[in-house]
Amino acid sequence: MLIGLSVLSFSYRCGLLGQGTSRAVSRPLDVEDMVALATRAGLQSIEIPLRLLPDLSPNRLHALRERLSLCGLTPVADSDVVDVDVLRAHIPAAAMLGARVLRVLISPVLEGYRRSFTDNWSAHLADVTDRLRTVIDLAAEHNVILAVENHQDATSADLTSICAAVDSPYIGVCFDAVNCLIVGETPYTAFERLGPLIRNVHLADYETYPTPHGWRLVRCALGEGDLDIRHIFNLIEQYTPEVTCQIELVSHSARHVRILDDDWWQGYPPCDVREVLPALRLFAQTMRLRDDDWRTPWERGAGEEQICLYEDQQYAASIAYLRAIGVLPRL
């Protein structure tokens, strides 16, 4: 496997969090800065949202491709919610960048709360599948795999269904280990269901805080939270040992999974409660209390210096953890 860095781990320092507000970072990092961060840590891959590049001109993309090659970094490119016109531009751009994988999303849904987005999730999935079919030949032409992420919205069954319907070696899955819990699945069961389809992995960890409606998931450094990361790596070795794995410590806002509310479940088909029990057991194992302060520095209204330090420290601690467990070589 190749261990890399998702640029979104530094969503504040890159200028995305708070963009256009008085809380935005004063001097955003650019892609070159992120390449330097990954290289200094001895990483082997980097995941870059194409929207962060000033433009997608061939000269710029080829120059960045050369830079990544010199640094020994395998690129993964990011698009957004599946859009045919956007992908007609992003697929060739990913190829020019040297990326074999282009991550895509199927909705803007967060916290698993589908009902706020649509009353007919099945129809939405069918529409997204049709859009992917429209561009899959272009993906094949450019030798780019479209990796659909479980982005706090999709279950393993949803992703399996999409991949089966598109029916191409150029469709796959971007697996986020924490997002599974947000739709009521354990990451371990979801990985086993999706294993052969996984083309990119997002490595994250979380701390769990109970609420009257469910649980809040709060970002933390790898190895400092409730996820069994060693188990995830064992599954990677078993199912997809050559995959790229990106450190992605993205959200500065706690994700409130209201899985105990009837309304939350309106966006899902009926299921046997035994299918959800493994996830509920993982949530319930937390030792934290409802009154514990779960807020990140961003949510507490902290200033720029503290939020930057928060991102830097979590990244450094994650690198140290991956070295400690032998996934990254010790320097």
mmCIF file of C-alpha atoms in Angstrom:
data_model
loop_
_atom_site.group_PDB
_atom_site.id
_atom_site.type_symbol
_atom_site.label_atom_id
_atom_site.label_comp_id
_atom_site.label_asym_id
_atom_site.label_seq_id
_atom_site.Cartn_x
_atom_site.Cartn_y
_atom_site.Cartn_z
ATOM 1 C CA MET A 1 0.000 0.000 0.000
ATOM 2 C CA LEU A 2 1.032 3.620 -0.523
ATOM 3 C CA ILE A 3 0.533 5.979 2.428
ATOM 4 C CA GLY A 4 -0.267 9.540 1.423
ATOM 5 C CA LEU A 5 -1.739 12.862 2.450
ATOM 6 C CA SER A 6 -5.143 14.220 1.536
ATOM 7 C CA VAL A 7 -4.779 17.973 1.154
ATOM 8 C CA LEU A 8 -8.119 18.272 2.960
ATOM 9 C CA SER A 9 -6.338 17.370 6.208
ATOM 10 C CA PHE A 10 -5.343 21.036 6.124
ATOM 11 C CA SER A 11 -8.712 22.437 5.095
ATOM 12 C CA TYR A 12 -8.147 25.518 7.280
ATOM 13 C CA ARG A 13 -4.536 26.198 6.352
ATOM 14 C CA CYS A 14 -5.384 25.724 2.656
ATOM 15 C CA GLY A 15 -8.038 28.430 2.904
ATOM 16 C CA LEU A 16 -11.142 26.273 2.446
ATOM 17 C CA LEU A 17 -12.560 26.468 5.962
ATOM 18 C CA GLY A 18 -13.881 29.970 6.584
ATOM 19 C CA GLN A 19 -13.321 30.973 2.970
ATOM 20 C CA GLY A 20 -14.768 34.415 2.285
ATOM 21 C CA THR A 21 -15.246 35.215 5.986
ATOM 22 C CA SER A 22 -13.294 37.131 8.583
ATOM 23 C CA ARG A 23 -12.108 33.817 10.066
ATOM 24 C CA ALA A 24 -10.262 32.646 6.953
ATOM 25 C CA VAL A 25 -6.548 31.937 7.296
ATOM 26 C CA SER A 26 -4.406 34.944 6.393
ATOM 27 C CA ARG A 27 -1.853 33.111 4.229
ATOM 28 C CA PRO A 28 -3.274 29.944 2.669
ATOM 29 C CA LEU A 29 -0.975 27.067 1.814
ATOM 30 C CA ASP A 30 -0.871 26.133 -1.869
ATOM 31 C CA VAL A 31 -0.389 22.739 -3.505
ATOM 32 C CA GLU A 32 3.393 23.170 -3.547
ATOM 33 C CA ASP A 33 3.318 23.633 0.226
ATOM 34 C CA MET A 34 1.296 20.440 0.598
ATOM 35 C CA VAL A 35 3.708 18.523 -1.629
ATOM 36 C CA ALA A 36 6.529 19.681 0.636
ATOM 37 C CA LEU A 37 4.630 18.504 3.748
ATOM 38 C CA ALA A 38 4.065 15.049 2.247
ATOM 39 C CA THR A 39 7.650 14.763 1.016
ATOM 40 C CA ARG A 40 9.218 15.754 4.335
ATOM 41 C CA ALA A 41 7.144 13.062 6.064
ATOM 42 C CA GLY A 42 8.355 10.414 3.615
ATOM 43 C CA LEU A 43 4.870 9.768 2.224
ATOM 44 C CA GLN A 44 4.271 8.034 -1.087
ATOM 45 C CA SER A 45 1.022 9.576 -2.330
ATOM 46 C CA ILE A 46 -0.980 12.793 -2.261
ATOM 47 C CA GLU A 47 -4.672 13.455 -2.901
ATOM 48 C CA ILE A 48 -5.431 16.817 -4.484
ATOM 49 C CA PRO A 49 -8.843 18.429 -5.097
ATOM 50 C CA LEU A 50 -8.673 19.747 -8.660
ATOM 51 C CA ARG A 51 -10.621 22.851 -7.584
ATOM 52 C CA LEU A 52 -7.613 23.919 -5.494
ATOM 53 C CA LEU A 53 -5.470 24.373 -8.597
ATOM 54 C CA PRO A 54 -5.471 27.883 -10.109
ATOM 55 C CA ASP A 55 -6.359 26.346 -13.482
ATOM 56 C CA LEU A 56 -6.344 23.014 -15.297
ATOM 57 C CA SER A 57 -4.153 24.027 -18.207
ATOM 58 C CA PRO A 58 -1.965 21.254 -19.665
ATOM 59 C CA ASN A 59 1.197 23.218 -18.825
ATOM 60 C CA ARG A 60 0.261 23.542 -15.156
ATOM 61 C CA LEU A 61 -0.847 19.922 -14.834
ATOM 62 C CA HIS A 62 2.249 18.547 -16.558
ATOM 63 C CA ALA A 63 4.524 20.705 -14.392
ATOM 64 C CA LEU A 64 2.821 19.459 -11.228
ATOM 65 C CA ARG A 65 3.018 15.889 -12.519
ATOM 66 C CA GLU A 66 6.777 16.254 -12.947
ATOM 67 C CA ARG A 67 7.096 17.723 -9.470
ATOM 68 C CA LEU A 68 5.143 14.833 -7.917
ATOM 69 C CA SER A 69 7.208 12.310 -9.831
ATOM 70 C CA LEU A 70 10.459 13.834 -8.593
ATOM 71 C CA CYS A 71 9.121 13.644 -5.026
ATOM 72 C CA GLY A 72 8.018 10.020 -5.430
ATOM 73 C CA LEU A 73 4.347 10.904 -4.828
ATOM 74 C CA THR A 74 1.564 8.990 -6.580
ATOM 75 C CA PRO A 75 -1.306 11.435 -7.186
ATOM 76 C CA VAL A 76 -4.999 10.879 -6.548
ATOM 77 C CA ALA A 77 -7.336 13.576 -7.882
ATOM 78 C CA ASP A 78 -10.610 14.804 -6.377
ATOM 79 C CA SER A 79 -13.731 15.989 -8.166
ATOM 80 C CA ASP A 80 -17.032 16.711 -6.385
ATOM 81 C CA VAL A 81 -20.639 15.477 -6.619
ATOM 82 C CA VAL A 82 -20.965 13.615 -9.920
ATOM 83 C CA ASP A 83 -21.594 16.153 -12.690
ATOM 84 C CA VAL A 84 -21.220 15.128 -16.318
ATOM 85 C CA ASP A 85 -19.895 18.454 -17.598
ATOM 86 C CA VAL A 86 -17.432 18.800 -14.727
ATOM 87 C CA LEU A 87 -16.169 15.259 -15.165
ATOM 88 C CA ARG A 88 -15.636 15.824 -18.876
ATOM 89 C CA ALA A 89 -13.039 18.373 -17.780
ATOM 90 C CA HIS A 90 -11.764 16.601 -14.655
ATOM 91 C CA ILE A 91 -11.147 13.155 -16.164
ATOM 92 C CA PRO A 92 -8.602 14.397 -18.765
ATOM 93 C CA ALA A 93 -7.120 16.719 -16.115
ATOM 94 C CA ALA A 94 -6.609 13.799 -13.730
ATOM 95 C CA ALA A 95 -4.898 11.861 -16.509
ATOM 96 C CA MET A 96 -2.584 14.782 -17.306
ATOM 97 C CA LEU A 97 -1.725 14.982 -13.606
ATOM 98 C CA GLY A 98 -0.767 11.309 -13.686
ATOM 99 C CA ALA A 99 -3.635 10.209 -11.402
ATOM 100 C CA ARG A 100 -5.104 6.772 -12.025
ATOM 101 C CA VAL A 101 -7.910 7.475 -9.520
ATOM 102 C CA LEU A 102 -10.410 10.361 -9.491
ATOM 103 C CA ARG A 103 -12.576 10.530 -6.361
ATOM 104 C CA VAL A 104 -16.216 11.543 -6.829
ATOM 105 C CA LEU A 105 -19.197 12.008 -4.488
ATOM 106 C CA ILE A 106 -22.838 11.065 -4.945
ATOM 107 C CA SER A 107 -24.496 13.801 -2.863
ATOM 108 C CA PRO A 108 -23.899 16.797 -0.574
ATOM 109 C CA VAL A 109 -25.494 14.920 2.364
ATOM 110 C CA LEU A 110 -23.681 15.151 5.710
ATOM 111 C CA GLU A 111 -24.209 13.282 8.990
ATOM 112 C CA GLY A 112 -26.186 10.551 7.220
ATOM 113 C CA TYR A 113 -29.280 12.776 7.189
ATOM 114 C CA ARG A 114 -30.592 11.945 3.725
ATOM 115 C CA ARG A 115 -34.140 13.186 4.282
ATOM 116 C CA SER A 116 -32.994 16.810 4.189
ATOM 117 C CA PHE A 117 -31.716 16.196 0.649
ATOM 118 C CA THR A 118 -34.298 13.944 -0.995
ATOM 119 C CA ASP A 119 -37.400 11.900 -0.229
ATOM 120 C CA ASN A 120 -36.380 9.325 -2.840
ATOM 121 C CA TRP A 121 -32.815 8.150 -2.284
ATOM 122 C CA SER A 122 -33.222 5.217 -4.690
ATOM 123 C CA ALA A 123 -34.160 7.567 -7.525
ATOM 124 C CA HIS A 124 -31.177 9.748 -6.716
ATOM 125 C CA LEU A 125 -28.834 6.752 -6.849
ATOM 126 C CA ALA A 126 -30.297 5.758 -10.214
ATOM 127 C CA ASP A 127 -29.701 9.279 -11.531
ATOM 128 C CA VAL A 128 -26.090 9.318 -10.302
ATOM 129 C CA THR A 129 -25.532 5.905 -11.869
ATOM 130 C CA ASP A 130 -26.800 7.210 -15.221
ATOM 131 C CA ARG A 131 -24.408 10.171 -14.980
ATOM 132 C CA LEU A 132 -21.496 7.842 -14.294
ATOM 133 C CA ARG A 133 -22.454 5.659 -17.255
ATOM 134 C CA THR A 134 -22.377 8.767 -19.447
ATOM 135 C CA VAL A 135 -18.695 9.440 -18.685
ATOM 136 C CA ILE A 136 -17.345 5.936 -18.096
ATOM 137 C CA ASP A 137 -16.097 5.568 -21.685
ATOM 138 C CA LEU A 138 -14.176 8.829 -21.288
ATOM 139 C CA ALA A 139 -12.657 7.459 -18.077
ATOM 140 C CA ALA A 140 -11.623 4.306 -19.921
ATOM 141 C CA GLU A 141 -10.127 6.358 -22.756
ATOM 142 C CA HIS A 142 -7.925 8.217 -20.268
ATOM 143 C CA ASN A 143 -7.245 5.157 -18.052
ATOM 144 C CA VAL A 144 -8.775 6.881 -15.003
ATOM 145 C CA ILE A 145 -10.839 5.030 -12.387
ATOM 146 C CA LEU A 146 -13.804 6.913 -10.916
ATOM 147 C CA ALA A 147 -13.804 6.106 -7.192
ATOM 148 C CA VAL A 148 -17.160 6.844 -5.543
ATOM 149 C CA GLU A 149 -16.774 7.805 -1.883
ATOM 150 C CA ASN A 150 -18.981 6.801 1.053
ATOM 151 C CA HIS A 151 -19.132 10.479 2.013
ATOM 152 C CA GLN A 152 -21.475 10.377 5.076
ATOM 153 C CA ASP A 153 -24.296 9.414 2.729
ATOM 154 C CA ALA A 154 -23.783 6.050 1.032
ATOM 155 C CA THR A 155 -23.904 2.568 2.523
ATOM 156 C CA SER A 156 -21.812 -0.319 1.244
ATOM 157 C CA ALA A 157 -24.962 -1.627 -0.465
ATOM 158 C CA ASP A 158 -25.387 1.700 -2.296
ATOM 159 C CA LEU A 159 -21.801 1.644 -3.556
ATOM 160 C CA THR A 160 -21.946 -2.016 -4.564
ATOM 161 C CA SER A 161 -25.147 -1.324 -6.490
ATOM 162 C CA ILE A 162 -23.624 1.631 -8.362
ATOM 163 C CA CYS A 163 -20.509 -0.313 -9.322
ATOM 164 C CA ALA A 164 -22.542 -3.307 -10.487
ATOM 165 C CA ALA A 165 -24.849 -1.122 -12.585
ATOM 166 C CA VAL A 166 -22.023 0.801 -14.279
ATOM 167 C CA ASP A 167 -20.213 -2.513 -14.779
ATOM 168 C CA SER A 168 -16.761 -1.296 -15.771
ATOM 169 C CA PRO A 169 -13.198 -1.758 -14.495
ATOM 170 C CA TYR A 170 -13.093 2.062 -14.442
ATOM 171 C CA ILE A 171 -15.585 2.381 -11.577
ATOM 172 C CA GLY A 172 -14.665 1.684 -7.964
ATOM 173 C CA VAL A 173 -14.871 2.936 -4.393
ATOM 174 C CA CYS A 174 -13.045 5.500 -2.286
ATOM 175 C CA PHE A 175 -13.412 4.065 1.220
ATOM 176 C CA ASP A 176 -13.537 6.375 4.232
ATOM 177 C CA ALA A 177 -13.127 4.362 7.428
ATOM 178 C CA VAL A 178 -15.078 6.759 9.660
ATOM 179 C CA ASN A 179 -17.922 7.673 7.292
ATOM 180 C CA CYS A 180 -19.295 4.116 7.470
ATOM 181 C CA LEU A 181 -20.376 4.697 11.062
ATOM 182 C CA ILE A 182 -22.289 7.800 10.029
ATOM 183 C CA VAL A 183 -24.682 5.601 8.010
ATOM 184 C CA GLY A 184 -24.921 2.882 10.653
ATOM 185 C CA GLU A 185 -22.238 0.435 9.483
ATOM 186 C CA THR A 186 -18.988 -0.580 11.122
ATOM 187 C CA PRO A 187 -15.918 0.194 8.997
ATOM 188 C CA TYR A 188 -14.765 -3.403 9.318
ATOM 189 C CA THR A 189 -17.933 -4.984 7.941
ATOM 190 C CA ALA A 190 -18.207 -2.334 5.211
ATOM 191 C CA PHE A 191 -14.613 -2.931 4.136
ATOM 192 C CA GLU A 192 -15.207 -6.667 3.843
ATOM 193 C CA ARG A 193 -18.270 -6.009 1.670
ATOM 194 C CA LEU A 194 -16.485 -3.527 -0.583
ATOM 195 C CA GLY A 195 -12.934 -4.906 -0.527
ATOM 196 C CA PRO A 196 -12.411 -5.854 -4.195
ATOM 197 C CA LEU A 197 -13.948 -2.546 -5.338
ATOM 198 C CA ILE A 198 -11.773 -0.239 -3.184
ATOM 199 C CA ARG A 199 -9.339 1.926 -5.162
ATOM 200 C CA ASN A 200 -8.445 4.575 -2.557
ATOM 201 C CA VAL A 201 -8.706 4.714 1.249
ATOM 202 C CA HIS A 202 -9.169 7.710 3.550
ATOM 203 C CA LEU A 203 -7.486 7.169 6.903
ATOM 204 C CA ALA A 204 -9.083 9.032 9.785
ATOM 205 C CA ASP A 205 -9.846 8.528 13.454
ATOM 206 C CA TYR A 206 -12.535 9.899 15.738
ATOM 207 C CA GLU A 207 -13.606 10.426 19.310
ATOM 208 C CA THR A 208 -17.227 9.615 20.164
ATOM 209 C CA TYR A 209 -19.434 11.756 22.408
ATOM 210 C CA PRO A 210 -22.996 10.637 23.318
ATOM 211 C CA THR A 211 -26.006 12.933 22.861
ATOM 212 C CA PRO A 212 -29.762 12.447 23.444
ATOM 213 C CA HIS A 213 -30.132 11.887 19.665
ATOM 214 C CA GLY A 214 -27.141 9.648 19.008
ATOM 215 C CA TRP A 215 -23.448 10.463 18.999
ATOM 216 C CA ARG A 216 -21.050 13.168 17.852
ATOM 217 C CA LEU A 217 -17.908 12.107 15.995
ATOM 218 C CA VAL A 218 -14.975 14.488 16.458
ATOM 219 C CA ARG A 219 -11.734 14.380 14.473
ATOM 220 C CA CYS A 220 -8.473 13.410 16.140
ATOM 221 C CA ALA A 221 -5.021 12.175 15.172
ATOM 222 C CA LEU A 222 -4.667 8.610 13.925
ATOM 223 C CA GLY A 223 -4.270 6.236 16.846
ATOM 224 C CA GLU A 224 -5.747 8.629 19.408
ATOM 225 C CA GLY A 225 -9.421 7.794 18.903
ATOM 226 C CA ASP A 226 -11.908 4.933 18.877
ATOM 227 C CA LEU A 227 -11.110 3.357 15.491
ATOM 228 C CA ASP A 228 -9.138 0.098 15.374
ATOM 229 C CA ILE A 229 -6.721 1.289 12.708
ATOM 230 C CA ARG A 230 -4.555 -1.840 12.888
ATOM 231 C CA HIS A 231 -7.646 -3.862 11.930
ATOM 232 C CA ILE A 232 -8.222 -1.552 8.948
ATOM 233 C CA PHE A 233 -4.657 -2.134 7.759
ATOM 234 C CA ASN A 234 -5.109 -5.898 8.140
ATOM 235 C CA LEU A 235 -8.188 -5.668 5.907
ATOM 236 C CA ILE A 236 -6.279 -3.587 3.374
ATOM 237 C CA GLU A 237 -3.538 -6.223 3.220
ATOM 238 C CA GLN A 238 -6.157 -8.924 2.768
ATOM 239 C CA TYR A 239 -8.347 -7.296 0.120
ATOM 240 C CA THR A 240 -6.426 -4.584 -1.720
ATOM 241 C CA PRO A 241 -2.741 -4.446 -0.708
ATOM 242 C CA GLU A 242 -1.647 -2.114 -3.538
ATOM 243 C CA VAL A 243 -4.178 0.628 -2.751
ATOM 244 C CA THR A 244 -3.328 4.261 -2.000
ATOM 245 C CA CYS A 245 -4.224 5.294 1.580
ATOM 246 C CA GLN A 246 -4.544 8.993 2.374
ATOM 247 C CA ILE A 247 -4.351 10.581 5.819
ATOM 248 C CA GLU A 248 -7.538 12.668 5.805
ATOM 249 C CA LEU A 249 -8.262 14.524 9.058
ATOM 250 C CA VAL A 250 -10.779 16.801 7.466
ATOM 251 C CA SER A 251 -13.751 18.107 9.432
ATOM 252 C CA HIS A 252 -13.384 20.878 12.013
ATOM 253 C CA SER A 253 -17.092 20.528 12.825
ATOM 254 C CA ALA A 254 -18.272 17.552 14.859
ATOM 255 C CA ARG A 255 -20.541 15.204 12.926
ATOM 256 C CA HIS A 256 -23.768 14.643 14.870
ATOM 257 C CA VAL A 257 -25.160 11.263 13.909
ATOM 258 C CA ARG A 258 -28.804 11.379 15.024
ATOM 259 C CA ILE A 259 -29.241 7.663 14.580
ATOM 260 C CA LEU A 260 -31.623 7.401 17.567
ATOM 261 C CA ASP A 261 -34.154 9.796 15.991
ATOM 262 C CA ASP A 262 -37.069 8.401 13.966
ATOM 263 C CA ASP A 263 -36.742 11.267 11.483
ATOM 264 C CA TRP A 264 -33.131 10.341 10.645
ATOM 265 C CA TRP A 265 -34.253 6.898 9.531
ATOM 266 C CA GLN A 266 -36.825 8.254 7.058
ATOM 267 C CA GLY A 267 -34.073 8.424 4.444
ATOM 268 C CA TYR A 268 -33.279 4.695 4.661
ATOM 269 C CA PRO A 269 -35.087 1.517 3.649
ATOM 270 C CA PRO A 270 -36.406 -0.753 6.410
ATOM 271 C CA CYS A 271 -33.799 -3.048 7.894
ATOM 272 C CA ASP A 272 -33.406 -5.651 10.607
ATOM 273 C CA VAL A 273 -32.172 -3.967 13.788
ATOM 274 C CA ARG A 274 -29.462 -6.633 14.002
ATOM 275 C CA GLU A 275 -27.793 -5.031 10.977
ATOM 276 C CA VAL A 276 -27.285 -1.796 12.932
ATOM 277 C CA LEU A 277 -26.334 -3.294 16.300
ATOM 278 C CA PRO A 278 -22.591 -3.634 15.536
ATOM 279 C CA ALA A 279 -22.335 0.112 14.851
ATOM 280 C CA LEU A 280 -24.422 0.954 17.911
ATOM 281 C CA ARG A 281 -22.140 -1.220 20.033
ATOM 282 C CA LEU A 282 -19.081 0.667 18.777
ATOM 283 C CA PHE A 283 -20.751 3.996 19.575
ATOM 284 C CA ALA A 284 -21.797 2.782 23.023
ATOM 285 C CA GLN A 285 -18.274 1.703 23.994
ATOM 286 C CA THR A 286 -17.131 5.301 24.398
ATOM 287 C CA MET A 287 -16.145 6.360 27.904
ATOM 288 C CA ARG A 288 -16.857 10.027 27.225
ATOM 289 C CA LEU A 289 -19.834 11.794 28.774
ATOM 290 C CA ARG A 290 -22.498 14.084 27.339
ATOM 291 C CA ASP A 291 -21.134 17.022 29.305
ATOM 292 C CA ASP A 292 -17.547 16.615 28.056
ATOM 293 C CA ASP A 293 -16.361 19.448 25.817
ATOM 294 C CA TRP A 294 -16.307 17.952 22.327
ATOM 295 C CA ARG A 295 -15.694 21.198 20.429
ATOM 296 C CA THR A 296 -12.713 21.633 18.125
ATOM 297 C CA PRO A 297 -10.760 24.925 18.235
ATOM 298 C CA TRP A 298 -12.785 26.089 15.221
ATOM 299 C CA GLU A 299 -16.071 25.425 17.018
ATOM 300 C CA ARG A 300 -14.809 27.184 20.142
ATOM 301 C CA GLY A 301 -14.084 30.307 18.088
ATOM 302 C CA ALA A 302 -10.296 30.067 18.468
ATOM 303 C CA GLY A 303 -7.947 32.276 16.490
ATOM 304 C CA GLU A 304 -5.785 31.472 13.484
ATOM 305 C CA GLU A 305 -2.676 30.430 15.382
ATOM 306 C CA GLN A 306 -4.489 27.861 17.508
ATOM 307 C CA ILE A 307 -6.416 26.338 14.593
ATOM 308 C CA CYS A 308 -3.238 26.046 12.502
ATOM 309 C CA LEU A 309 -1.481 24.408 15.441
ATOM 310 C CA TYR A 310 -4.396 21.980 15.830
ATOM 311 C CA GLU A 311 -4.020 20.808 12.219
ATOM 312 C CA ASP A 312 -0.228 20.646 12.423
ATOM 313 C CA GLN A 313 -0.196 18.665 15.667
ATOM 314 C CA GLN A 314 -2.770 16.124 14.489
ATOM 315 C CA TYR A 315 -0.862 15.560 11.252
ATOM 316 C CA ALA A 316 2.463 15.122 13.081
ATOM 317 C CA ALA A 317 0.902 12.751 15.625
ATOM 318 C CA SER A 318 -0.678 10.702 12.811
ATOM 319 C CA ILE A 319 2.666 10.340 11.042
ATOM 320 C CA ALA A 320 4.313 9.302 14.333
ATOM 321 C CA TYR A 321 1.595 6.696 14.936
ATOM 322 C CA LEU A 322 1.978 5.185 11.459
ATOM 323 C CA ARG A 323 5.712 4.905 12.066
ATOM 324 C CA ALA A 324 5.143 3.335 15.493
ATOM 325 C CA ILE A 325 2.945 0.550 14.048
ATOM 326 C CA GLY A 326 5.325 -0.083 11.149
ATOM 327 C CA VAL A 327 3.167 1.207 8.302
ATOM 328 C CA LEU A 328 5.642 4.003 7.590
ATOM 329 C CA PRO A 329 9.394 3.446 7.953
ATOM 330 C CA ARG A 330 11.101 5.107 10.901
ATOM 331 C CA LEU A 331 13.360 8.009 9.966
#
